[in-house]
Short mmCIF file of C-alpha atoms in Angstrom, two decimals:
data_model
loop_
_atom_site.label_atom_id
_atom_site.label_comp_id
_atom_site.label_asym_id
_atom_site.label_seq_id
_atom_site.Cartn_x
_atom_site.Cartn_y
_atom_site.Cartn_z
CA MET A 1 60.49 89.19 -13.11
CA LYS A 2 57.94 92.09 -12.21
CA LYS A 3 58.66 94.66 -10.64
CA LEU A 4 57.57 98.18 -9.96
CA MET A 5 60.35 100.62 -11.32
CA ASN A 6 61.02 102.75 -14.79
CA SER A 7 64.26 101.30 -15.38
CA VAL A 8 67.11 98.70 -13.94
CA GLY A 9 69.25 101.80 -14.29
CA THR A 10 67.71 104.71 -12.52
CA ILE A 11 65.40 102.42 -9.44
CA LEU A 12 67.95 103.05 -7.16
CA THR A 13 67.32 107.25 -7.48
CA ASP A 14 63.83 107.07 -7.90
CA SER A 15 63.68 105.03 -4.93
CA LEU A 16 65.82 107.87 -2.87
CA ASP A 17 64.08 110.41 -4.41
CA GLY A 18 60.52 109.28 -3.74
CA PHE A 19 62.09 108.16 0.12
CA VAL A 20 63.08 112.05 0.99
CA ALA A 21 59.96 113.86 -1.20
CA ALA A 22 57.51 111.23 1.07
CA HIS A 23 59.90 112.29 4.42
CA GLY A 24 60.49 116.06 3.55
CA ASP A 25 59.76 116.84 7.48
CA ILE A 26 62.83 115.25 8.70
CA LEU A 27 65.17 114.02 5.88
CA VAL A 28 67.61 116.26 2.89
CA LEU A 29 69.14 113.92 -0.52
CA GLY A 30 72.63 114.59 -0.11
CA ASP A 31 73.81 115.92 -4.36
CA GLU A 32 74.22 113.21 -6.07
CA HIS A 33 72.66 110.76 -3.77
CA LYS A 34 75.08 110.18 -2.31
CA PHE A 35 73.48 109.64 1.36
CA VAL A 36 70.20 110.55 3.02
CA ARG A 37 71.07 113.31 6.01
CA ARG A 38 68.92 114.35 8.39
CA LYS A 39 67.96 118.07 7.59
CA VAL A 40 68.33 119.39 11.26
CA LEU A 41 71.58 118.98 12.54
CA LYS A 42 72.45 119.25 16.81
CA PRO A 43 75.78 120.61 16.94
CA GLY A 44 78.34 118.95 19.15
CA LYS A 45 76.28 115.62 18.91
CA VAL A 46 78.41 112.68 17.42
CA ALA A 47 77.31 111.71 14.21
CA LEU A 48 76.08 108.54 13.60
CA ILE A 49 76.33 107.01 9.93
CA SER A 50 75.85 103.88 8.19
CA GLY A 51 75.35 102.67 5.44
CA GLY A 52 75.37 99.71 3.01
CA GLY A 53 73.41 98.03 0.24
CA SER A 54 70.01 98.81 -1.06
CA GLY A 55 67.64 96.21 -0.82
CA HIS A 56 67.47 95.52 3.02
CA GLU A 57 64.54 98.79 2.87
CA PRO A 58 64.44 100.14 5.64
CA LEU A 59 67.07 99.34 6.38
CA HIS A 60 69.44 102.08 6.88
CA GLY A 61 68.08 105.93 5.46
CA GLY A 62 64.89 104.54 7.21
CA PHE A 63 66.46 105.10 10.39
CA VAL A 64 67.87 108.54 9.63
CA GLY A 65 66.37 110.89 12.30
CA HIS A 66 66.73 111.98 16.13
CA GLY A 67 67.66 108.83 17.93
CA MET A 68 69.00 107.01 15.19
CA LEU A 69 71.59 107.41 12.58
CA ASP A 70 72.60 111.31 10.89
CA ALA A 71 73.26 109.66 7.25
CA ALA A 72 73.13 106.77 4.88
CA CYS A 73 74.89 105.59 2.61
CA PRO A 74 73.04 103.49 -0.45
CA GLY A 75 75.09 101.57 -2.93
CA GLN A 76 73.46 99.88 -5.81
CA VAL A 77 71.20 96.94 -4.84
CA PHE A 78 73.40 94.63 -2.90
CA THR A 79 76.62 96.63 -3.31
CA SER A 80 78.67 98.62 -0.60
CA PRO A 81 78.03 101.81 -1.13
CA THR A 82 81.60 104.05 -2.22
CA PRO A 83 83.89 105.44 0.42
CA ASP A 84 83.21 109.00 -1.36
CA GLN A 85 79.75 108.10 -0.82
CA MET A 86 80.97 108.18 3.50
CA LEU A 87 83.02 111.02 3.32
CA ALA A 88 80.51 113.63 2.15
CA ALA A 89 78.41 112.43 4.61
CA ALA A 90 80.66 112.78 7.39
CA GLN A 91 81.62 116.46 5.85
CA ALA A 92 77.67 116.63 6.06
CA VAL A 93 76.67 115.60 9.17
CA ASP A 94 79.88 116.15 11.61
CA THR A 95 79.04 119.73 13.87
CA GLY A 96 81.81 118.70 15.58
CA ALA A 97 82.44 115.68 17.52
CA GLY A 98 83.56 113.73 15.39
CA CYS A 99 81.42 110.28 13.74
CA LEU A 100 80.66 106.59 14.49
CA PHE A 101 80.54 104.07 11.11
CA ILE A 102 78.21 101.93 12.38
CA VAL A 103 79.09 98.89 9.36
CA LYS A 104 77.68 95.08 8.70
CA ASN A 105 80.40 92.53 8.37
CA TYR A 106 81.17 92.06 4.92
CA GLU A 107 84.03 92.52 2.91
CA GLY A 108 82.66 96.13 0.87
CA ASP A 109 81.14 97.76 3.45
CA VAL A 110 84.15 97.34 5.35
CA MET A 111 87.03 97.72 3.26
CA ASN A 112 85.13 100.88 2.08
CA PHE A 113 84.33 102.48 5.27
CA GLU A 114 87.96 101.76 6.84
CA MET A 115 88.73 104.37 3.16
CA ALA A 116 86.17 106.69 3.99
CA ALA A 117 87.78 106.62 7.35
CA GLU A 118 91.19 107.11 6.93
CA MET A 119 90.51 110.21 5.04
CA ALA A 120 87.86 111.65 6.99
CA ASP A 121 88.64 113.37 10.65
CA ASN A 122 87.95 112.40 13.86
CA VAL A 123 86.20 108.91 13.31
CA ALA A 124 85.28 105.07 15.38
CA THR A 125 83.87 102.48 13.68
CA VAL A 126 81.76 99.71 15.24
CA ILE A 127 81.65 96.90 12.91
CA THR A 128 78.87 94.39 13.82
CA ASN A 129 78.40 90.69 13.41
CA ASP A 130 75.47 88.85 14.85
CA ASP A 131 74.64 85.86 12.67
CA VAL A 132 75.28 82.74 14.10
CA ALA A 133 74.16 80.68 11.04
CA VAL A 134 78.30 80.17 9.52
CA GLU A 135 81.12 81.83 10.48
CA ASN A 136 82.38 82.92 7.57
CA SER A 137 79.98 83.09 3.91
CA SER A 138 80.91 84.48 0.02
CA TYR A 139 80.47 88.23 1.15
CA THR A 140 82.50 87.95 4.40
CA THR A 141 85.64 86.94 6.74
CA GLY A 142 84.03 85.73 9.81
CA ARG A 143 80.30 86.27 11.20
CA ARG A 144 77.75 88.41 9.86
CA GLY A 145 75.81 91.88 10.05
CA VAL A 146 72.63 92.08 10.39
CA ALA A 147 69.41 92.58 11.65
CA GLY A 148 71.07 93.26 14.88
CA THR A 149 72.53 96.29 12.79
CA LEU A 150 69.09 98.07 13.75
CA VAL A 151 69.50 97.52 18.14
CA VAL A 152 72.96 99.30 17.41
CA GLU A 153 72.15 101.96 16.02
CA LYS A 154 69.05 102.37 18.32
CA ILE A 155 70.87 102.27 21.17
CA ALA A 156 73.92 103.81 20.16
CA GLY A 157 71.76 106.52 18.53
CA ALA A 158 69.91 107.38 21.80
CA ALA A 159 73.10 107.68 23.63
CA ALA A 160 74.76 110.24 20.92
CA GLU A 161 71.41 112.09 21.61
CA GLU A 162 72.47 112.34 25.71
CA GLY A 163 75.74 113.49 24.82
CA ARG A 164 78.29 111.03 25.02
CA ASP A 165 81.46 111.39 23.32
CA LEU A 166 82.56 109.24 20.35
CA ALA A 167 85.03 106.26 22.36
CA ALA A 168 82.36 106.12 24.63
CA LEU A 169 79.66 105.23 21.35
CA LYS A 170 82.11 103.56 20.13
CA ALA A 171 82.14 100.94 23.06
CA LEU A 172 78.88 100.85 23.36
CA GLY A 173 78.08 99.62 19.88
CA GLU A 174 80.50 97.11 20.70
CA LYS A 175 79.19 96.42 24.56
CA VAL A 176 75.71 95.92 22.49
CA ASN A 177 76.62 93.82 19.51
CA ALA A 178 78.34 91.20 21.48
CA ALA A 179 74.77 90.83 23.07
CA THR A 180 72.98 90.16 20.02
CA ARG A 181 73.02 87.48 17.90
CA SER A 182 70.43 85.95 15.01
CA MET A 183 69.66 83.74 12.31
CA GLY A 184 67.27 83.44 9.51
CA VAL A 185 65.45 81.50 7.34
CA ALA A 186 64.41 81.32 3.94
CA LEU A 187 61.50 80.29 2.13
CA THR A 188 61.77 81.81 -1.39
CA SER A 189 64.68 83.17 -3.03
CA CYS A 190 64.67 86.90 -3.99
CA THR A 191 65.00 88.69 -7.24
CA VAL A 192 67.81 91.17 -8.04
CA PRO A 193 66.06 93.71 -10.35
CA ALA A 194 69.91 93.75 -12.38
CA ALA A 195 69.55 89.69 -12.37
CA GLY A 196 65.57 89.53 -13.66
CA LYS A 197 65.73 86.07 -12.36
CA PRO A 198 65.71 84.66 -8.58
CA THR A 199 68.86 84.04 -6.97
CA PHE A 200 68.44 81.13 -6.66
CA ASP A 201 66.55 78.08 -7.08
CA ILE A 202 64.11 76.55 -3.79
CA GLY A 203 61.43 73.69 -3.88
CA ASP A 204 57.95 74.83 -2.69
CA ASP A 205 58.27 71.84 0.15
CA GLU A 206 61.88 73.58 0.88
CA MET A 207 63.56 76.25 3.20
CA GLU A 208 66.91 77.73 3.32
CA PHE A 209 68.05 77.51 6.99
CA GLY A 210 70.37 80.39 8.19
CA VAL A 211 70.00 82.49 4.99
CA GLY A 212 72.10 85.63 4.44
CA ILE A 213 70.15 88.76 3.77
CA HIS A 214 71.22 88.42 0.06
CA GLY A 215 70.39 85.47 -0.48
CA GLU A 216 73.37 83.64 0.07
CA PRO A 217 73.63 80.56 1.05
CA GLY A 218 73.36 79.58 5.03
CA ARG A 219 73.93 76.37 6.79
CA ARG A 220 71.74 73.98 4.82
CA ARG A 221 69.01 73.44 2.10
CA ASP A 222 66.33 71.30 4.79
CA LYS A 223 61.88 70.44 3.99
CA LEU A 224 59.95 73.37 5.38
CA LYS A 225 59.33 72.99 9.19
CA SER A 226 56.45 73.95 11.24
CA ALA A 227 57.39 77.67 12.79
CA ASP A 228 57.57 76.27 16.35
CA ALA A 229 60.05 73.71 14.37
CA ILE A 230 62.27 76.42 13.04
CA ALA A 231 61.89 78.42 16.16
CA GLU A 232 63.21 76.02 17.95
CA GLU A 233 66.05 75.31 16.37
CA ILE A 234 67.15 79.41 15.59
CA VAL A 235 66.40 79.77 19.23
CA GLY A 236 68.52 76.83 20.45
CA ALA A 237 71.57 78.37 18.30
CA ILE A 238 71.55 81.67 19.63
CA VAL A 239 71.39 80.88 23.33
CA ALA A 240 74.02 78.19 22.39
CA ASP A 241 75.79 80.77 20.91
CA LEU A 242 75.49 83.62 23.75
CA GLY A 243 76.38 81.13 26.41
CA ASP A 244 76.47 82.44 29.65
CA ALA A 245 75.55 85.07 28.94
CA ALA A 246 71.95 83.56 28.18
CA GLN A 247 70.07 85.07 30.88
CA GLY A 248 68.08 87.79 32.43
CA GLU A 249 66.10 90.14 30.65
CA ALA A 250 66.00 89.89 26.30
CA LEU A 251 65.00 91.99 22.90
CA LEU A 252 63.21 89.38 20.70
CA PHE A 253 62.87 90.90 17.30
CA VAL A 254 61.69 89.15 14.48
CA ASN A 255 62.52 90.24 11.66
CA GLY A 256 59.81 89.62 7.95
CA PHE A 257 62.94 89.90 4.70
CA GLY A 258 60.24 91.74 2.58
CA GLY A 259 58.05 88.94 1.09
CA THR A 260 56.32 87.43 4.95
CA PRO A 261 52.71 88.62 5.75
CA ALA A 262 52.89 90.38 9.83
CA MET A 263 50.70 87.05 10.49
CA GLU A 264 53.15 85.17 9.77
CA LEU A 265 56.11 86.82 11.67
CA TYR A 266 53.68 86.73 15.32
CA VAL A 267 53.53 83.67 14.57
CA VAL A 268 57.43 83.30 14.84
CA TYR A 269 57.39 85.97 17.66
CA ASN A 270 55.08 84.31 20.13
CA SER A 271 56.93 80.26 19.09
CA ALA A 272 60.17 81.88 19.97
CA ARG A 273 59.37 84.00 23.11
CA LYS A 274 57.84 80.92 24.01
CA LEU A 275 61.18 79.05 23.75
CA LEU A 276 63.11 81.77 25.42
CA GLU A 277 61.04 82.23 28.63
CA ALA A 278 60.97 78.41 28.52
CA LYS A 279 65.26 78.38 28.97
CA GLY A 280 65.10 81.27 31.90
CA ILE A 281 65.53 84.33 29.56
CA ARG A 282 62.19 87.15 30.21
CA ILE A 283 61.79 88.92 27.38
CA ALA A 284 61.40 92.52 28.86
CA ARG A 285 61.30 94.65 24.85
CA SER A 286 59.92 93.54 22.15
CA LEU A 287 59.94 94.54 17.88
CA VAL A 288 57.81 92.88 15.26
CA GLY A 289 57.75 93.93 11.62
CA SER A 290 59.38 93.59 8.11
CA TYR A 291 62.81 96.56 9.26
CA VAL A 292 66.23 94.60 7.81
CA THR A 293 64.83 92.95 4.28
CA SER A 294 65.94 90.98 1.10
CA LEU A 295 64.00 93.08 -1.50
CA ASP A 296 60.98 90.20 -1.99
CA MET A 297 62.47 87.37 -0.15
CA ALA A 298 59.58 85.02 1.97
CA GLY A 299 61.34 84.04 5.79
CA CYS A 300 62.49 86.21 9.07
CA SER A 301 65.22 86.37 11.28
CA ILE A 302 64.97 85.56 14.53
CA THR A 303 67.56 88.66 16.95
CA VAL A 304 68.28 88.24 20.67
CA THR A 305 70.07 90.78 22.55
CA MET A 306 70.67 90.45 25.70
CA LEU A 307 69.57 93.70 28.41
CA ASP A 308 71.18 95.65 31.50
CA ALA A 309 69.72 99.06 32.83
CA GLU A 310 71.71 100.91 30.06
CA THR A 311 70.22 99.28 26.96
CA THR A 312 67.10 99.33 27.93
CA LYS A 313 66.45 102.92 28.58
CA LEU A 314 68.62 103.38 25.70
CA TRP A 315 65.95 101.42 23.69
CA ASP A 316 62.82 103.48 25.10
CA ALA A 317 64.22 106.37 24.67
CA PRO A 318 61.88 108.26 21.96
CA VAL A 319 62.95 107.89 18.22
CA HIS A 320 62.22 109.82 15.06
CA THR A 321 63.12 107.94 11.77
CA SER A 322 60.58 107.50 9.22
CA ALA A 323 60.22 103.34 9.82
CA LEU A 324 60.52 103.55 13.49
CA ARG A 325 59.77 106.05 15.92
CA TRP A 326 58.21 106.35 19.71
CA ALA A 327 57.79 108.79 22.68
CA MET A 328 58.59 109.17 26.13
#
């Protein structure tokens, strides 16, 4: 194993120290590395908080800032943050309007965020479960929350900046999650620093179809196929799962898992876009890049979010985070 680190025991804190130092204009590090928060809070705005195991960067810390999250809680690699981290984050960023927890559907994350919500005041929760690959996995009961979480964070974050209340933001987050579907494919395993070896073995001519963002198994192991063939199966599964909702305008998000060059991601995007448009779905908005990663895994996921006038406007709204930023 080759990693750019000082030690397995300090890789997370060293990374967080560097992250906040690099983005000190917009971010502050919480005590004991429990959370990352916005440097400047907006009084009276509902605070959005997310988090999860590290190793998926820039999710979630990279999306802390104007137009998205107010705080993010990093756990150890692929390990849920603890309830005291979430409680500390909520207390640090709640300016009086309450907090919305955005939680990926993994058992540890859900349990710990629920415990924090019970200890905090005026908290609501949105659980993301956009992965159509498998109904249950080694980490979840029900579908996994994956790259679609970014879409929920962006759209709900924009609405929070407008001043919407907690109940409205929870309803909006659930609406976006219900309109979002994802699936991924891995070409290689990832290597967790503490393990020191790949999470799973895979042949040079194989791919794991429907893989999870922790390297957990997907639908099947298969021989490597062309980008067109991979996109065809993923898009087919997404559209079938959307059912009657698969019509109109959509956001197409092709996400890299950490070890895939941008060149290859755009190849997949090109394939997926053609397939979706052939099915009558117009791609109104796009995002391509490595935003919800799995350490050094090679592979990608495809996410489709069906849009309406409200969610398109909120997606377009200004955002200023370390990993995602644009202005109107």
